[in-house]
Coordinates of C-alpha atoms and ligand atoms in Angstrom, one line a residue:
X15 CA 20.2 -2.1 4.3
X16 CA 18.4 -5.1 4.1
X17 CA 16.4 -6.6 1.2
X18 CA 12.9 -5.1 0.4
X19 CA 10.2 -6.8 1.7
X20 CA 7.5 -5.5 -1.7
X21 CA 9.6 -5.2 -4.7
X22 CA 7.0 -4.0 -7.7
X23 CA 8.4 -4.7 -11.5
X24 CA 7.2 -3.1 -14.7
X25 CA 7.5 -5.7 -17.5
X26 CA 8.1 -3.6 -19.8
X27 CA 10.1 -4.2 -23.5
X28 CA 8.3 -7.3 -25.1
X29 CA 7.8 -5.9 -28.1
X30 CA 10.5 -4.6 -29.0
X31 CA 12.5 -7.4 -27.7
X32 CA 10.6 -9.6 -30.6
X33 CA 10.3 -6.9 -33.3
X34 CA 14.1 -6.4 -32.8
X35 CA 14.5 -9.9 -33.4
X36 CA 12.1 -10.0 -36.5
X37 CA 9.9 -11.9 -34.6
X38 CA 6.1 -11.0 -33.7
X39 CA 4.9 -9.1 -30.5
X40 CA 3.3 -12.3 -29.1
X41 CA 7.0 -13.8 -28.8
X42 CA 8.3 -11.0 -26.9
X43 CA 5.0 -11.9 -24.2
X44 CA 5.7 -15.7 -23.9
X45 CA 9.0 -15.3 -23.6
X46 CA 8.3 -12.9 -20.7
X47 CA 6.8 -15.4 -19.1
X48 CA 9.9 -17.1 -19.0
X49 CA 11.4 -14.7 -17.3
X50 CA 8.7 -14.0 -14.6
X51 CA 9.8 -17.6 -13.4
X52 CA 13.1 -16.6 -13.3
X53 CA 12.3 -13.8 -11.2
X54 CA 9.7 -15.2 -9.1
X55 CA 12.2 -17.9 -8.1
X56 CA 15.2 -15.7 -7.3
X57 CA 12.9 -13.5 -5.3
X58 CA 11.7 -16.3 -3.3
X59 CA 15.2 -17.7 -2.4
X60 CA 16.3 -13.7 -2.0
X61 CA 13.7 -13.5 1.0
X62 CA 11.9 -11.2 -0.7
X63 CA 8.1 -11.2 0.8
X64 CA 6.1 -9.8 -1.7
X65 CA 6.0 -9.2 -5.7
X66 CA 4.1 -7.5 -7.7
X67 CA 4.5 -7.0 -11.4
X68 CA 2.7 -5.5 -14.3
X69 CA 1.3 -7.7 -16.4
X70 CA -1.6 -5.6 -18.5
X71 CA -2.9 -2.2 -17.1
X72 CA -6.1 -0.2 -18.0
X73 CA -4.6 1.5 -20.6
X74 CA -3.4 -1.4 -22.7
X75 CA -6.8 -1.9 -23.8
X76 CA -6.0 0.6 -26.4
X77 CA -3.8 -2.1 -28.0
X78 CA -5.2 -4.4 -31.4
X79 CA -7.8 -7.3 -30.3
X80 CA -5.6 -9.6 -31.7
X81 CA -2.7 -8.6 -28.8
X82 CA -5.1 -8.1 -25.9
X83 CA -6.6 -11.7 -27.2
X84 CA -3.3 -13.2 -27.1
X85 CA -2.5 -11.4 -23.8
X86 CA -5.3 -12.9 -22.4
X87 CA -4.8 -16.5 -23.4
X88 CA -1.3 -16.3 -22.3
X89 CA -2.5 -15.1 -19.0
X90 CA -4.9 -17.6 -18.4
X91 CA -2.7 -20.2 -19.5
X92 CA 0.2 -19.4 -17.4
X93 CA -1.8 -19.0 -14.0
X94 CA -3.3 -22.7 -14.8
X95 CA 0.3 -24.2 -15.7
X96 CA 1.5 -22.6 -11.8
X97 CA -1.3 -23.5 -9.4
X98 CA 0.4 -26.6 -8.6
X99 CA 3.8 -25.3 -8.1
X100 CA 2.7 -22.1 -6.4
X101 CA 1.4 -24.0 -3.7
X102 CA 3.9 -26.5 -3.5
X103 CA 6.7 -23.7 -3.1
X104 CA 3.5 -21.7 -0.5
X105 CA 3.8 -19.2 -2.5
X106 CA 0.3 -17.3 -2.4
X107 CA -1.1 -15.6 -5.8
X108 CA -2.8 -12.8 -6.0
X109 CA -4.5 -10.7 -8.9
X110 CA -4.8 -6.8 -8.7
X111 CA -6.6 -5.3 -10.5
X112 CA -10.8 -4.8 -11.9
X113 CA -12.2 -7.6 -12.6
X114 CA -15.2 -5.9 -14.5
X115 CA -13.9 -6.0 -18.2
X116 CA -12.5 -9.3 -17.6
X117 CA -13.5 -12.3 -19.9
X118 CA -15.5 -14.6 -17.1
X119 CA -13.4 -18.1 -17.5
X120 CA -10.8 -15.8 -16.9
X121 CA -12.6 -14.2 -13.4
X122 CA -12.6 -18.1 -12.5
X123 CA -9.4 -19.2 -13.2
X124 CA -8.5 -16.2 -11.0
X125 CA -10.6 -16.9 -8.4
X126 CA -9.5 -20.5 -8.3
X127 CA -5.6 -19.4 -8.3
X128 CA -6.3 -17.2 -5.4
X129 CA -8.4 -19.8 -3.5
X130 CA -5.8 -22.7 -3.8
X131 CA -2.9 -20.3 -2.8
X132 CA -5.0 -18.1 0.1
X133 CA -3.1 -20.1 3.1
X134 CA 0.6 -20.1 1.1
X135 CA 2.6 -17.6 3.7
X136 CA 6.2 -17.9 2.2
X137 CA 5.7 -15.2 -0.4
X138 CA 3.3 -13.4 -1.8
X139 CA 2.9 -12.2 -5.7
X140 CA 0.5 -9.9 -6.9
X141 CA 0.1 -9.7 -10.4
X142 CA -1.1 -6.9 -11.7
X143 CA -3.9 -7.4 -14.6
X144 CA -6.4 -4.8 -15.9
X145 CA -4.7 -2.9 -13.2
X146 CA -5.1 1.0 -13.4
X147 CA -3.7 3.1 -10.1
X148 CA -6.2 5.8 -11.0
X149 CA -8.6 2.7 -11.4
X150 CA -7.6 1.5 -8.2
X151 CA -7.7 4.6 -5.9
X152 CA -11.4 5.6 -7.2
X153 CA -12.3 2.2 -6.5
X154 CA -10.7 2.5 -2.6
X155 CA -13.1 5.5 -2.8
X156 CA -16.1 3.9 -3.5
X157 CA -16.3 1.6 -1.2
X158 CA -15.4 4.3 1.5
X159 CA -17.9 6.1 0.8
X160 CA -20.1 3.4 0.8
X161 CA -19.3 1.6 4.2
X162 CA -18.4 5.1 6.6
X163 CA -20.3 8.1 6.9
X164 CA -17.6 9.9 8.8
X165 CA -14.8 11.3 6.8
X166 CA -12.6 11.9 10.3
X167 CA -12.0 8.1 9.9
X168 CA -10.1 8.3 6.4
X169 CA -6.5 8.1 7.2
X170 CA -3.6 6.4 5.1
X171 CA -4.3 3.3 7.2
X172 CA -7.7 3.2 6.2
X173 CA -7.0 3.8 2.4
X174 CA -4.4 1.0 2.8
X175 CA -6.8 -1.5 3.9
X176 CA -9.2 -0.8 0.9
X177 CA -6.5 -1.5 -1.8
X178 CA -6.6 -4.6 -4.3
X179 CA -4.3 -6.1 -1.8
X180 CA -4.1 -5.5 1.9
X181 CA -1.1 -6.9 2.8
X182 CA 2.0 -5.6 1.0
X183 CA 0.7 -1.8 0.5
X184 CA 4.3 0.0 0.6
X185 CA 6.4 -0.8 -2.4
X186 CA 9.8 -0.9 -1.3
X187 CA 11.9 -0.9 -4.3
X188 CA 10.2 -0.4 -8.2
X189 CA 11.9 -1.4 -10.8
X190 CA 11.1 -1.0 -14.6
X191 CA 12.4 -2.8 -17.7
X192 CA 12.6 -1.6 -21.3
X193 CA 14.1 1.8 -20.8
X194 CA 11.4 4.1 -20.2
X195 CA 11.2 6.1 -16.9
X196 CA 7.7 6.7 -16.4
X197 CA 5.4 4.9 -13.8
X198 CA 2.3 4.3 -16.4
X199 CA -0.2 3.9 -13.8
X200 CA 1.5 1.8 -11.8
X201 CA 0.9 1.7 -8.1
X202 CA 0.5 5.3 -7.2
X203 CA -0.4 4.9 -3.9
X204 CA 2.0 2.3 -2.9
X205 CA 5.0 4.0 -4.4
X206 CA 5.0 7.0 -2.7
X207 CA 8.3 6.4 -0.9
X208 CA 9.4 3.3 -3.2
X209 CA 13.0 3.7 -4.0
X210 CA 12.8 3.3 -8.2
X211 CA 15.6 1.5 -10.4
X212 CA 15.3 1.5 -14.0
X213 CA 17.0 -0.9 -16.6
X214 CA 17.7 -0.8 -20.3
X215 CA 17.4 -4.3 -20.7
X216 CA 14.1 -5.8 -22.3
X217 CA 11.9 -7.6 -19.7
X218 CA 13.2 -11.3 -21.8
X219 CA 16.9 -10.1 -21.7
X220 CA 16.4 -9.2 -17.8
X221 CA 17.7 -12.4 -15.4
X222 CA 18.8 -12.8 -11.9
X223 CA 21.7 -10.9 -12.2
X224 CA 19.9 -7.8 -13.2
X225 CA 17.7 -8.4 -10.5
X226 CA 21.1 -9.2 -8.0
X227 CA 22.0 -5.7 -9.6
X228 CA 19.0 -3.4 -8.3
X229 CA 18.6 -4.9 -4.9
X230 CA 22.3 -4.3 -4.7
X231 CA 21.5 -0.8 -5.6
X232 CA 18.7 -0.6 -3.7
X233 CA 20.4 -1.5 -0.4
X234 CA 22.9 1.4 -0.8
X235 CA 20.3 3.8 -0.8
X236 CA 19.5 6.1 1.8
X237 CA 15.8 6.1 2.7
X238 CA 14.7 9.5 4.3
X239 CA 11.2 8.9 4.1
X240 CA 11.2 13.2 4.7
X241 CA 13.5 13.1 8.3
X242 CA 16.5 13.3 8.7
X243 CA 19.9 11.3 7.5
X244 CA 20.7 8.4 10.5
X245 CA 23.5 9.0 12.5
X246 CA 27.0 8.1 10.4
X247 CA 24.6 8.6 6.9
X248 CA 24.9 11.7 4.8
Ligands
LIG10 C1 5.1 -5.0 -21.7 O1 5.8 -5.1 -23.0 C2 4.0 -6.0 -21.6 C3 2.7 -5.4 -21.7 C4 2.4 -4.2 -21.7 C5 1.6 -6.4 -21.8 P1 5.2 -4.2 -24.2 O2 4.2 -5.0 -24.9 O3 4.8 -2.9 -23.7 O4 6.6 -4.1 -25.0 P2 7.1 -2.8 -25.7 O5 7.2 -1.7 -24.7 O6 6.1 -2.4 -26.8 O7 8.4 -3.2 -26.2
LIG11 C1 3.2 -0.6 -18.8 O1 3.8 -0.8 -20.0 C2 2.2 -1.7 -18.6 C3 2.8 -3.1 -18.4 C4 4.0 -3.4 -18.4 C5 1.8 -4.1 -18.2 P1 3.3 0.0 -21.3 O2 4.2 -0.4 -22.5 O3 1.8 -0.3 -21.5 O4 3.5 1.5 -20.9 P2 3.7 2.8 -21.8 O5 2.6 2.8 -22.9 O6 5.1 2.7 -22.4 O7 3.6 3.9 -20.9
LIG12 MG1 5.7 -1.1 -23.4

């Protein structure tokens, strides 16, 4: 099988990645960062299309000010650092996600990201922040309901055209750091066929060659979607 065209990634494992190293949560986040641009770049020369990743869903609001403040800075800090180089590589940015809730310079350094990268067509990446999928579908139906009066004209190709992002709605393969196996609100729509991969390894400890590893897994799988094995599969 080929390589996914959407793989999505759950960052998960920062914490304990730092705690484990006596260090303080806000280490384990910046040196995530470091290896979302090890990832990124591997995807890109991989061929994959599209990547979306996780970076601080609905729920994580529940967290102390002083980690959501630091999550925020770091956030904002790291899409100004990559403008340049996202568009120098065309790689086009995208954030999922409310943007109520959001601090306002943060709203515009979004927007700006997004504007400077909206004509990049070698990859896309969708990052995930104040992203909810329960957040997301209720927000699809909103707008719905607000622009059709006829519900004969809902279909899955509809829905998919009222996500946060239009372009990349089926996740192909999902994977998630850190050890848990749990999806956490993470792209429920867009995962309902993803093939899912799950590794022990913290998101700093995770490099290329895990990533090598679960599209090398993902390519042996065998994708049903519901029919029927193809000929010479079991
Ligand atoms: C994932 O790492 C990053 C965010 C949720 C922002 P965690 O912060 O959840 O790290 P663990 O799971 O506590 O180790
Ligand atoms: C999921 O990780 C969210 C992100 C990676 C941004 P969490 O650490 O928040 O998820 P739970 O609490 O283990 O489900
Ligand atoms: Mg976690």
């Amino acid at each position: 099988m080929k390589i996914p065209s959407h793989v999505a990634i759950i960052m998960d494992g920062n914490g304990r990645w730092a705690l484990e190293r006596g260090l303080p949560r806000s280490k384990g986040h910046q040196a995530g960062i470091k290896t979302f641009e090890k990832i990124l770049k591997k995807s890109v020369e991989m061929g994959v299309r599209c990547l979306t990743v996780y970076a601080f869903s609905t729920e994580n609001w529940k967290r102390p000010a002083a980690e959501i403040n630091f999550l925020m800075n770091l956030f904002q800090e790291t899409i100004m650092n990559h403008i340049d180089e996202l568009c120098e590589k065309k790689i086009r940015l995208k954030v999922i996600g409310r943007r109520e809730g959001l601090p306002a310079n943060i709203i515009k350094t979004i927007n700006k990201a997004e504007e400077k990268t909206r004509d990049n067509r070698k990859c896309q990446v969708n990052i995930a922040f104040n992203y909810g999928g329960r957040a997301e579908i209720i927000d699809v139906c909103r707008k719905i309901v607000s622009d059709y009066k006829n519900e004969q004209l809902i279909d899955e190709e509809l829905i998919n055209k009222y996500l946060y992002d239009d372009n990349f709605p089926d996740v192909e393969l999902l994977i998630r750091t850190g050890g848990e196996k749990r999806l956490s609100n993470f792209l429920l729509w867009q995962s309902a066929y993803a093939e899912l991969y799950f590794s022990d390894k913290y998101w700093p400890d995770f490099d290329e060659k895990e990533f090598e590893k679960a599209i090398e897994v993902f390519k042996k799988r065998n994708r049903r979607f519901g029919g029927l094995p193809e000929e010479g599969e079991k």
